[in-house]
mmCIF file of N, CA and C in Angstrom:
data_model
loop_
_atom_site.group_PDB
_atom_site.id
_atom_site.type_symbol
_atom_site.label_atom_id
_atom_site.label_comp_id
_atom_site.label_asym_id
_atom_site.label_seq_id
_atom_site.Cartn_x
_atom_site.Cartn_y
_atom_site.Cartn_z
ATOM 1 N N MET A 1 0.835 -1.164 0.000
ATOM 2 C CA MET A 1 0.000 0.000 0.000
ATOM 3 C C MET A 1 0.891 1.242 0.000
ATOM 4 N N HIS A 2 0.508 2.233 -0.754
ATOM 5 C CA HIS A 2 1.273 3.471 -0.868
ATOM 6 C C HIS A 2 0.605 4.566 -0.045
ATOM 7 N N TYR A 3 1.410 5.299 0.700
ATOM 8 C CA TYR A 3 0.905 6.394 1.529
ATOM 9 C C TYR A 3 1.581 7.695 1.117
ATOM 10 N N ASP A 4 0.805 8.754 1.043
ATOM 11 C CA ASP A 4 1.346 10.091 0.808
ATOM 12 C C ASP A 4 1.584 10.706 2.183
ATOM 13 N N LEU A 5 2.826 10.626 2.675
ATOM 14 C CA LEU A 5 3.129 11.054 4.035
ATOM 15 C C LEU A 5 3.260 12.567 4.178
ATOM 16 N N THR A 6 2.859 13.317 3.150
ATOM 17 C CA THR A 6 2.769 14.768 3.285
ATOM 18 C C THR A 6 1.338 15.193 3.616
ATOM 19 N N ASP A 7 0.404 14.251 3.545
ATOM 20 C CA ASP A 7 -1.004 14.507 3.855
ATOM 21 C C ASP A 7 -1.300 13.994 5.263
ATOM 22 N N PRO A 8 -1.783 14.859 6.179
ATOM 23 C CA PRO A 8 -2.024 14.426 7.557
ATOM 24 C C PRO A 8 -3.034 13.281 7.670
ATOM 25 N N TYR A 9 -4.007 13.210 6.784
ATOM 26 C CA TYR A 9 -4.972 12.112 6.816
ATOM 27 C C TYR A 9 -4.320 10.791 6.414
ATOM 28 N N GLU A 10 -3.404 10.857 5.478
ATOM 29 C CA GLU A 10 -2.660 9.657 5.081
ATOM 30 C C GLU A 10 -1.724 9.201 6.198
ATOM 31 N N ILE A 11 -1.119 10.134 6.906
ATOM 32 C CA ILE A 11 -0.264 9.786 8.050
ATOM 33 C C ILE A 11 -1.100 9.097 9.119
ATOM 34 N N ALA A 12 -2.276 9.631 9.418
ATOM 35 C CA ALA A 12 -3.167 9.022 10.408
ATOM 36 C C ALA A 12 -3.587 7.622 9.977
ATOM 37 N N ARG A 13 -3.880 7.444 8.693
ATOM 38 C CA ARG A 13 -4.259 6.129 8.187
ATOM 39 C C ARG A 13 -3.099 5.142 8.295
ATOM 40 N N TYR A 14 -1.895 5.614 7.976
ATOM 41 C CA TYR A 14 -0.707 4.765 8.091
ATOM 42 C C TYR A 14 -0.530 4.292 9.538
ATOM 43 N N ILE A 15 -0.654 5.209 10.498
ATOM 44 C CA ILE A 15 -0.498 4.846 11.906
ATOM 45 C C ILE A 15 -1.576 3.852 12.318
ATOM 46 N N LYS A 16 -2.796 4.065 11.872
ATOM 47 C CA LYS A 16 -3.905 3.174 12.214
ATOM 48 C C LYS A 16 -3.688 1.775 11.660
ATOM 49 N N GLU A 17 -3.185 1.669 10.439
ATOM 50 C CA GLU A 17 -3.048 0.374 9.769
ATOM 51 C C GLU A 17 -1.731 -0.331 10.051
ATOM 52 N N ALA A 18 -0.768 0.368 10.653
ATOM 53 C CA ALA A 18 0.539 -0.232 10.914
ATOM 54 C C ALA A 18 0.438 -1.298 12.001
ATOM 55 N N GLN A 19 1.219 -2.358 11.842
ATOM 56 C CA GLN A 19 1.265 -3.400 12.849
ATOM 57 C C GLN A 19 2.051 -2.878 14.050
ATOM 58 N N LYS A 20 1.453 -2.957 15.214
ATOM 59 C CA LYS A 20 2.092 -2.459 16.427
ATOM 60 C C LYS A 20 2.740 -3.613 17.184
ATOM 61 N N SER A 21 3.852 -3.317 17.839
ATOM 62 C CA SER A 21 4.506 -4.310 18.694
ATOM 63 C C SER A 21 5.303 -3.584 19.771
ATOM 64 N N THR A 22 5.466 -4.239 20.877
ATOM 65 C CA THR A 22 6.205 -3.674 21.995
ATOM 66 C C THR A 22 7.344 -4.619 22.347
ATOM 67 N N PRO A 23 8.587 -4.144 22.310
ATOM 68 C CA PRO A 23 9.690 -5.014 22.709
ATOM 69 C C PRO A 23 9.654 -5.270 24.214
ATOM 70 N N LEU A 24 10.074 -6.457 24.594
ATOM 71 C CA LEU A 24 10.113 -6.842 25.997
ATOM 72 C C LEU A 24 11.548 -6.904 26.476
ATOM 73 N N LYS A 25 11.755 -6.529 27.731
ATOM 74 C CA LYS A 25 13.046 -6.723 28.389
ATOM 75 C C LYS A 25 12.870 -7.892 29.343
ATOM 76 N N VAL A 26 13.714 -8.900 29.214
ATOM 77 C CA VAL A 26 13.617 -10.089 30.056
ATOM 78 C C VAL A 26 14.967 -10.325 30.723
ATOM 79 N N TYR A 27 14.936 -10.517 32.026
ATOM 80 C CA TYR A 27 16.132 -10.843 32.781
ATOM 81 C C TYR A 27 16.046 -12.317 33.153
ATOM 82 N N VAL A 28 17.081 -13.090 32.816
ATOM 83 C CA VAL A 28 17.079 -14.529 33.060
ATOM 84 C C VAL A 28 18.284 -14.872 33.922
ATOM 85 N N ASP A 29 18.026 -15.567 35.035
ATOM 86 C CA ASP A 29 19.074 -15.955 35.969
ATOM 87 C C ASP A 29 19.020 -17.464 36.140
ATOM 88 N N GLY A 30 20.165 -18.120 36.095
ATOM 89 C CA GLY A 30 20.213 -19.562 36.280
ATOM 90 C C GLY A 30 21.244 -20.193 35.370
ATOM 91 N N SER A 31 21.211 -21.503 35.278
ATOM 92 C CA SER A 31 22.136 -22.254 34.433
ATOM 93 C C SER A 31 21.627 -22.194 32.993
ATOM 94 N N LEU A 32 22.297 -21.410 32.159
ATOM 95 C CA LEU A 32 21.830 -21.158 30.797
ATOM 96 C C LEU A 32 22.776 -21.704 29.737
ATOM 97 N N GLU A 33 23.685 -22.573 30.120
ATOM 98 C CA GLU A 33 24.706 -23.069 29.202
ATOM 99 C C GLU A 33 24.125 -23.805 28.004
ATOM 100 N N ASN A 34 23.046 -24.559 28.180
ATOM 101 C CA ASN A 34 22.500 -25.390 27.106
ATOM 102 C C ASN A 34 21.233 -24.802 26.483
ATOM 103 N N CYS A 35 20.968 -23.542 26.713
ATOM 104 C CA CYS A 35 19.758 -22.914 26.169
ATOM 105 C C CYS A 35 20.000 -22.411 24.749
ATOM 106 N N ASP A 36 19.001 -22.615 23.902
ATOM 107 C CA ASP A 36 19.023 -22.090 22.543
ATOM 108 C C ASP A 36 18.086 -20.886 22.508
ATOM 109 N N PHE A 37 18.618 -19.693 22.249
ATOM 110 C CA PHE A 37 17.825 -18.480 22.334
ATOM 111 C C PHE A 37 17.156 -18.090 21.013
ATOM 112 N N ASN A 38 17.227 -18.918 19.985
ATOM 113 C CA ASN A 38 16.468 -18.738 18.738
ATOM 114 C C ASN A 38 16.517 -17.314 18.194
ATOM 115 N N ASN A 39 17.701 -16.775 18.015
ATOM 116 C CA ASN A 39 17.888 -15.432 17.447
ATOM 117 C C ASN A 39 17.292 -14.311 18.291
ATOM 118 N N ILE A 40 17.166 -14.528 19.593
ATOM 119 C CA ILE A 40 16.747 -13.467 20.512
ATOM 120 C C ILE A 40 17.994 -12.680 20.880
ATOM 121 N N GLU A 41 17.895 -11.360 20.856
ATOM 122 C CA GLU A 41 19.036 -10.492 21.172
ATOM 123 C C GLU A 41 19.299 -10.553 22.674
ATOM 124 N N CYS A 42 20.442 -11.146 23.075
ATOM 125 C CA CYS A 42 20.756 -11.357 24.490
ATOM 126 C C CYS A 42 22.150 -10.848 24.816
ATOM 127 N N TYR A 43 22.316 -10.420 26.068
ATOM 128 C CA TYR A 43 23.598 -9.928 26.569
ATOM 129 C C TYR A 43 23.838 -10.548 27.935
ATOM 130 N N GLY A 44 25.070 -10.889 28.228
ATOM 131 C CA GLY A 44 25.411 -11.431 29.537
ATOM 132 C C GLY A 44 26.348 -12.606 29.412
ATOM 133 N N ASP A 45 26.349 -13.449 30.448
ATOM 134 C CA ASP A 45 27.222 -14.623 30.453
ATOM 135 C C ASP A 45 26.379 -15.877 30.670
ATOM 136 N N LYS A 46 27.014 -16.995 31.033
ATOM 137 C CA LYS A 46 26.296 -18.266 31.111
ATOM 138 C C LYS A 46 25.354 -18.376 32.314
ATOM 139 N N ASN A 47 25.444 -17.468 33.289
ATOM 140 C CA ASN A 47 24.594 -17.548 34.478
ATOM 141 C C ASN A 47 23.507 -16.478 34.545
ATOM 142 N N PHE A 48 23.680 -15.380 33.832
ATOM 143 C CA PHE A 48 22.687 -14.305 33.872
ATOM 144 C C PHE A 48 22.688 -13.588 32.528
ATOM 145 N N ILE A 49 21.509 -13.385 31.947
ATOM 146 C CA ILE A 49 21.420 -12.663 30.684
ATOM 147 C C ILE A 49 20.270 -11.665 30.717
ATOM 148 N N PHE A 50 20.374 -10.701 29.845
ATOM 149 C CA PHE A 50 19.363 -9.668 29.627
ATOM 150 C C PHE A 50 18.992 -9.770 28.157
ATOM 151 N N CYS A 51 17.702 -9.936 27.847
ATOM 152 C CA CYS A 51 17.246 -10.123 26.470
ATOM 153 C C CYS A 51 16.303 -9.012 26.050
ATOM 154 N N LEU A 52 16.390 -8.626 24.790
ATOM 155 C CA LEU A 52 15.487 -7.644 24.179
ATOM 156 C C LEU A 52 14.890 -8.263 22.924
ATOM 157 N N GLU A 53 13.571 -8.327 22.855
ATOM 158 C CA GLU A 53 12.929 -8.877 21.660
ATOM 159 C C GLU A 53 11.434 -8.640 21.746
ATOM 160 N N LYS A 54 10.747 -8.842 20.636
ATOM 161 C CA LYS A 54 9.294 -8.715 20.592
ATOM 162 C C LYS A 54 8.659 -9.983 21.162
ATOM 163 N N ALA A 55 7.470 -9.849 21.694
ATOM 164 C CA ALA A 55 6.809 -10.926 22.430
ATOM 165 C C ALA A 55 6.714 -12.261 21.682
ATOM 166 N N PRO A 56 6.348 -12.315 20.394
ATOM 167 C CA PRO A 56 6.183 -13.626 19.752
ATOM 168 C C PRO A 56 7.440 -14.497 19.764
ATOM 169 N N LYS A 57 8.619 -13.908 19.734
ATOM 170 C CA LYS A 57 9.832 -14.735 19.754
ATOM 171 C C LYS A 57 10.044 -15.388 21.117
ATOM 172 N N TYR A 58 9.571 -14.780 22.189
ATOM 173 C CA TYR A 58 9.711 -15.384 23.518
ATOM 174 C C TYR A 58 8.812 -16.598 23.675
ATOM 175 N N LEU A 59 7.724 -16.635 22.966
ATOM 176 C CA LEU A 59 6.799 -17.761 23.104
ATOM 177 C C LEU A 59 7.438 -19.068 22.675
ATOM 178 N N THR A 60 8.363 -19.038 21.718
ATOM 179 C CA THR A 60 9.032 -20.259 21.280
ATOM 180 C C THR A 60 10.168 -20.651 22.207
ATOM 181 N N PHE A 61 10.642 -19.730 23.026
ATOM 182 C CA PHE A 61 11.744 -20.015 23.947
ATOM 183 C C PHE A 61 11.208 -20.811 25.109
#
């Protein structure tokens, strides 16, 4: 779909029709050596990590 983003009504329509998502911050503590994080953006070491990702990717973890 094409939007004319110089028209305020088209901008409003774009915002209304856009898929919304909220990233989640997840803190995980424990033995994580054998965990597969399935392309989830994670930071930390083998005992504690901090992850940032959208909700649907966490459902598979």
